Amino acid sequence: MKISGVDIRPGNIIEYEKGIWRAVKIQHTQPGKGGAYMQVEMKNLIDGRKTNVRFRSAETVERVRLDTKDFQFLFQDGEMLTFMDKDTFEQITLPTDILGDAAAFLQDGMDVTMELYEEKPISVQLPDQIEAEIVEADAVVKGQTASSSYKPAVLDNGVRIMVPPHITSGTRVIVDVYEQAYVKRAE
């Protein structure tokens, strides 16, 4: 589906110079002289390169629709992750860097959504929030209440996050996977 260059939004997947790109950031600019344009920061979904491109309103780009499929994470073997198709029970192995920082939050048996382009996996989406246990939390420093005081803590997967003072070691919490931030205490 063709869309105008100024209609690109963050998260859109477009075909540009024979590659598949995801729009990361956009900025609409109207200079005093000349036509308006959209400054788009894009990331290549195949090799991970980033680029900045200016699209004028007269330019059109091809918007790509990706197929999504449900998979289940089975195990990690070094730098490789193994997933299973929930429909066909077929197994697929991908490198950990396809997930980026979110790879630390993978748990055995976790359901994920894989985005495929022409039957090739190009990204894996984890649930937005997961439950994790705090294994190490710093002590609260008294008198630091002028602002909302958060303290550093370490999750059971080794990721460091900031948590409110009432959270102690051994507490189960809900964590935002992509922001790597505390959301709330788990029930």
CSV table of N, CA and C in Angstrom, one decimal, residues 16 37-40 52-56 59:
chain,number,residue,atom,x,y,z
A,16,TYR,N,12.1,0.8,1.5
A,16,TYR,CA,12.9,1.9,1.0
A,16,TYR,C,14.2,1.5,0.5
A,37,TYR,N,8.5,19.0,4.9
A,37,TYR,CA,9.0,17.6,4.7
A,37,TYR,C,8.9,16.9,6.1
A,38,MET,N,9.1,15.6,6.0
A,38,MET,CA,9.0,14.7,7.2
A,38,MET,C,10.4,14.1,7.3
A,39,GLN,N,11.1,14.5,8.5
A,39,GLN,CA,12.4,13.9,8.8
A,39,GLN,C,12.1,12.6,9.5
A,40,VAL,N,12.6,11.4,8.9
A,40,VAL,CA,12.2,10.1,9.5
A,40,VAL,C,13.5,9.4,9.9
A,52,ASN,N,18.7,8.4,8.6
A,52,ASN,CA,17.7,9.5,8.6
A,52,ASN,C,17.4,9.9,7.1
A,53,VAL,N,16.1,10.0,6.8
A,53,VAL,CA,15.7,10.3,5.5
A,53,VAL,C,14.7,11.4,5.5
A,54,ARG,N,14.7,12.3,4.6
A,54,ARG,CA,13.7,13.4,4.4
A,54,ARG,C,12.7,13.0,3.3
A,55,PHE,N,11.5,13.0,3.7
A,55,PHE,CA,10.4,12.7,2.7
A,55,PHE,C,9.6,13.9,2.5
A,56,ARG,N,9.5,14.4,1.2
A,56,ARG,CA,8.6,15.5,0.9
A,56,ARG,C,7.2,15.0,0.7
A,59,GLU,N,6.4,12.8,-2.3
A,59,GLU,CA,7.0,11.5,-2.4
A,59,GLU,C,6.0,10.4,-1.8
